[in-house]
Amino acid sequence: QSVLTQPPSVSGAPGQRVTISCSGSSSNVGAGYDVHWFQQFPGTAPKLLISRNTNRPAGVPDRFSGSRSGTSASLAITGLQAEDEADYYCQSFDTTVSGSWVFGGGTKLTVL
Amino acid sequence: EVQLVQSGAEVKKPGESLKISCKGSGYSFSDYWIGWVRQMPGKGLEWMGIIYPGDSDIRYSPSFQGHVTMSTDKSTNTAYLQWSSLKPSDTAMYFCARQFRQVPDYWGQGTLVTVSS
């Protein structure tokens, strides 16, 4: 059971917009910790997609955007493309163990 | 260019010991925490713990405390993750990642560990 809750899967047709939710609690996202998002293709390392809730690292298309409110965060992908099909994870920190990272269970995005 | 390069895949038997590595380059290795993350086959990401090379401060996840040991060697800019007695349930991909201002920004390519008799 992951500390952060994500839907196991989402899907959308090319060109559409999809969102992936990430629900936390008062000991992590609700405590004010930032949420980061990662994209992972099979057999490869996670890649930082969104940092500090809303920031895109260099090279990440502006089709990807993030938001955070209260104990939850969301990742939105607009203009869906076939190459966006991947697993997406949210990550934050938790007060339970000092310095600990907590992850969502991951969401499989399927481009129809 | 910041890079984390991990050691190659390992195949071990239950009860054997193992030490895998994560070598950093392109930045001041001692100044950034290194975290370790497990990904079991077909599963999600699990935080194992984090170590600060500057003073070897370590924080373990309760789920992994006592089963793995983290260490670093500042002279070679390398972080290590080791087991003294592997179990089949340790079969997984292991990633190291640099933490920059609380953001795991750069990741190693992963080390696949297979434990089977």
Coordinates of C-alpha atoms in Angstrom, one line a residue:
Chain A
Q1 CA 0.0 0.0 0.0
S2 CA 1.6 3.2 -1.2
V3 CA 1.5 6.3 1.0
L4 CA 0.4 8.5 -1.9
T5 CA -2.7 7.3 -3.8
Q6 CA -2.8 7.4 -7.6
P7 CA -5.3 5.7 -10.0
P8 CA -3.7 2.5 -11.4
S9 CA -4.5 3.5 -15.0
V10 CA -5.7 6.3 -17.2
S11 CA -6.2 6.4 -20.9
G12 CA -6.9 8.9 -23.7
A13 CA -6.9 9.3 -27.4
P14 CA -4.1 11.2 -29.2
G15 CA -4.7 14.9 -28.9
Q16 CA -6.8 14.6 -25.8
R17 CA -6.1 15.8 -22.3
V18 CA -5.7 13.5 -19.3
T19 CA -5.1 14.1 -15.7
I20 CA -3.5 11.9 -13.0
S21 CA -4.3 12.5 -9.4
C22 CA -2.1 12.0 -6.4
S23 CA -3.7 12.0 -2.9
G24 CA -1.7 12.4 0.2
S25 CA -2.3 13.2 3.9
S26 CA -1.4 15.7 6.6
S27 CA 1.9 14.0 7.1
N28 CA 3.2 14.6 3.6
V29 CA 1.5 16.8 0.9
G30 CA -0.8 18.4 3.5
A31 CA 2.2 19.2 5.7
G32 CA 3.4 21.5 2.9
Y33 CA 5.9 19.3 1.2
D34 CA 6.3 19.7 -2.6
V35 CA 5.1 17.1 -5.0
H36 CA 7.3 15.9 -7.8
W37 CA 6.3 13.8 -10.8
F38 CA 8.3 11.1 -12.7
Q39 CA 7.8 9.4 -16.0
Q40 CA 9.1 5.9 -16.4
F41 CA 9.3 3.7 -19.5
P42 CA 9.7 -0.1 -19.2
G43 CA 13.2 -1.1 -18.3
T44 CA 14.5 2.5 -17.7
A45 CA 15.0 4.8 -14.8
P46 CA 12.4 7.3 -13.7
K47 CA 12.8 10.7 -15.2
L48 CA 11.9 13.9 -13.4
L49 CA 8.9 15.4 -15.2
I50 CA 7.6 18.1 -12.8
S51 CA 9.4 19.4 -9.8
R52 CA 8.1 21.4 -6.9
N53 CA 4.5 20.9 -7.9
T54 CA 4.5 23.0 -11.1
N55 CA 8.0 23.3 -12.5
R56 CA 9.2 21.7 -15.7
P57 CA 12.9 20.8 -16.0
A58 CA 14.6 21.8 -19.2
G59 CA 13.5 19.7 -22.1
V60 CA 10.1 18.7 -20.7
P61 CA 7.4 19.8 -23.2
D62 CA 4.9 22.3 -21.9
R63 CA 2.1 19.8 -22.6
F64 CA 3.0 18.5 -19.1
S65 CA 1.8 20.6 -16.2
G66 CA 1.4 20.1 -12.5
S67 CA -0.7 21.5 -9.6
R68 CA -1.1 21.0 -5.9
S69 CA -3.9 21.9 -3.5
G70 CA -4.3 20.9 0.1
T71 CA -3.4 17.2 0.4
S72 CA -3.5 16.4 -3.3
A73 CA -1.7 17.1 -6.5
S74 CA -2.4 16.5 -10.2
L75 CA -0.4 16.0 -13.4
A76 CA -2.1 17.1 -16.6
I77 CA -1.0 16.1 -20.1
T78 CA -2.5 17.9 -23.0
G79 CA -2.2 17.1 -26.7
L80 CA -1.6 13.5 -25.8
Q81 CA 0.9 11.7 -28.0
A82 CA 1.7 8.0 -28.5
E83 CA 5.1 8.5 -26.9
D84 CA 3.5 9.7 -23.7
E85 CA 2.5 6.1 -23.0
A86 CA 4.4 5.3 -19.8
D87 CA 4.1 4.9 -16.0
Y88 CA 3.8 8.1 -14.0
Y89 CA 4.7 8.4 -10.3
C90 CA 4.1 11.2 -7.8
Q91 CA 6.6 11.7 -5.0
S92 CA 6.8 13.8 -1.9
F93 CA 8.3 13.8 1.6
D94 CA 6.8 12.5 4.8
T95 CA 7.2 13.6 8.4
T96 CA 6.9 10.0 9.7
V97 CA 10.5 9.3 9.0
S98 CA 12.9 12.3 8.8
G99 CA 14.0 12.8 5.2
S100 CA 11.9 10.0 3.8
W101 CA 10.6 10.0 0.3
V102 CA 7.1 8.7 -0.3
F103 CA 5.7 7.6 -3.7
G104 CA 2.4 7.0 -5.3
G105 CA 1.7 3.5 -6.6
G106 CA 2.1 4.7 -10.1
T107 CA -0.3 5.2 -13.0
K108 CA -0.1 3.5 -16.3
L109 CA -1.0 5.9 -19.1
T110 CA -2.4 4.2 -22.2
V111 CA -2.7 6.2 -25.5
L112 CA -5.6 4.6 -27.4
Chain B
E1 CA 26.9 17.0 -16.9
V2 CA 25.5 15.3 -13.8
Q3 CA 25.6 11.5 -14.0
L4 CA 25.0 8.6 -11.7
V5 CA 26.3 5.3 -13.1
Q6 CA 25.4 2.1 -11.3
S7 CA 27.1 -1.2 -11.3
G8 CA 25.9 -4.1 -13.6
A9 CA 23.3 -6.7 -13.1
E10 CA 23.9 -9.4 -10.5
V11 CA 22.7 -13.0 -10.1
K12 CA 23.1 -14.4 -6.6
K13 CA 21.9 -17.3 -4.5
P14 CA 19.9 -17.0 -1.3
G15 CA 22.1 -16.3 1.7
E16 CA 24.9 -14.7 -0.4
S17 CA 26.1 -11.2 0.2
L18 CA 26.1 -8.4 -2.3
K19 CA 27.3 -4.8 -2.7
I20 CA 26.2 -2.6 -5.6
S21 CA 27.5 0.8 -6.4
C22 CA 26.4 4.2 -7.7
K23 CA 29.2 6.5 -9.0
G24 CA 28.5 10.2 -9.3
S25 CA 30.2 12.7 -11.6
G26 CA 29.7 16.2 -12.8
Y27 CA 28.9 17.7 -9.4
S28 CA 30.2 17.9 -5.9
F29 CA 29.4 14.4 -4.7
S30 CA 29.8 15.2 -1.0
D31 CA 27.2 18.0 -1.0
Y32 CA 24.1 16.1 -2.1
W33 CA 22.1 13.3 -0.5
I34 CA 21.9 10.0 -2.4
G35 CA 18.7 8.0 -2.1
W36 CA 18.1 4.4 -3.0
V37 CA 14.8 3.1 -4.5
R38 CA 13.6 -0.5 -5.0
Q39 CA 11.3 -1.5 -7.8
M40 CA 10.2 -5.1 -7.7
P41 CA 9.2 -6.8 -10.9
G42 CA 6.0 -5.2 -12.3
K43 CA 5.6 -3.0 -9.2
G44 CA 6.1 0.6 -8.1
L45 CA 8.9 2.6 -6.6
E46 CA 9.8 2.1 -2.9
W47 CA 12.1 4.4 -0.9
M48 CA 14.8 2.4 0.9
G49 CA 16.8 5.2 2.5
I50 CA 19.1 8.1 2.0
I51 CA 22.7 8.9 2.8
Y52 CA 24.7 12.2 2.9
P53 CA 28.2 11.6 1.6
G54 CA 29.5 14.7 3.4
D55 CA 29.2 13.1 6.9
S56 CA 27.6 9.7 6.2
D57 CA 24.3 10.7 7.9
I58 CA 21.9 7.9 7.0
R59 CA 18.1 7.6 7.2
Y60 CA 16.6 4.2 6.6
S61 CA 13.1 3.4 5.7
P62 CA 11.6 1.2 8.5
S63 CA 10.8 -1.4 5.8
F64 CA 14.5 -1.8 5.0
Q65 CA 16.2 -1.0 8.3
G66 CA 18.4 -3.9 9.4
H67 CA 18.3 -5.7 6.0
V68 CA 20.5 -3.4 3.9
T69 CA 23.5 -1.1 4.6
M70 CA 24.2 2.1 2.9
S71 CA 27.6 3.7 2.7
T72 CA 29.7 6.1 0.6
D73 CA 33.3 6.6 -0.4
K74 CA 34.0 10.2 -1.0
S75 CA 37.4 9.5 -2.5
T76 CA 35.8 7.8 -5.4
N77 CA 32.4 9.6 -5.4
T78 CA 30.6 6.3 -5.0
A79 CA 27.6 5.3 -3.0
Y80 CA 27.0 1.7 -2.0
L81 CA 24.0 -0.5 -1.1
Q82 CA 24.8 -3.9 0.4
W83 CA 23.2 -7.0 1.7
S84 CA 24.8 -9.6 4.0
S85 CA 22.3 -12.3 3.3
L86 CA 20.1 -12.1 0.2
K87 CA 16.6 -13.5 0.0
P88 CA 14.6 -14.3 -3.2
S89 CA 12.3 -11.4 -2.3
D90 CA 15.3 -9.1 -2.8
T91 CA 14.9 -9.7 -6.6
A92 CA 14.3 -6.3 -8.0
M93 CA 15.7 -3.3 -9.8
Y94 CA 17.6 -0.9 -7.6
F95 CA 18.0 2.8 -8.4
C96 CA 20.1 5.5 -6.8
A97 CA 19.1 9.1 -7.2
R98 CA 20.6 12.5 -6.2
Q99 CA 18.5 14.7 -4.0
F100 CA 18.9 18.4 -4.9
R101 CA 16.9 20.8 -2.6
Q102 CA 14.5 18.0 -1.8
V103 CA 14.1 17.0 -5.4
P104 CA 15.4 13.6 -6.7
D105 CA 16.6 15.1 -9.9
Y106 CA 19.1 12.7 -11.4
W107 CA 18.8 9.0 -11.3
G108 CA 21.2 6.1 -12.0
Q109 CA 20.3 3.7 -14.8
G110 CA 19.4 0.9 -12.3
T111 CA 21.0 -2.3 -11.1
L112 CA 19.0 -5.5 -11.6
V113 CA 19.5 -8.0 -8.8
T114 CA 18.2 -11.5 -9.2
V115 CA 18.3 -13.9 -6.2
S116 CA 17.5 -17.5 -7.1
S117 CA 18.7 -20.9 -6.1

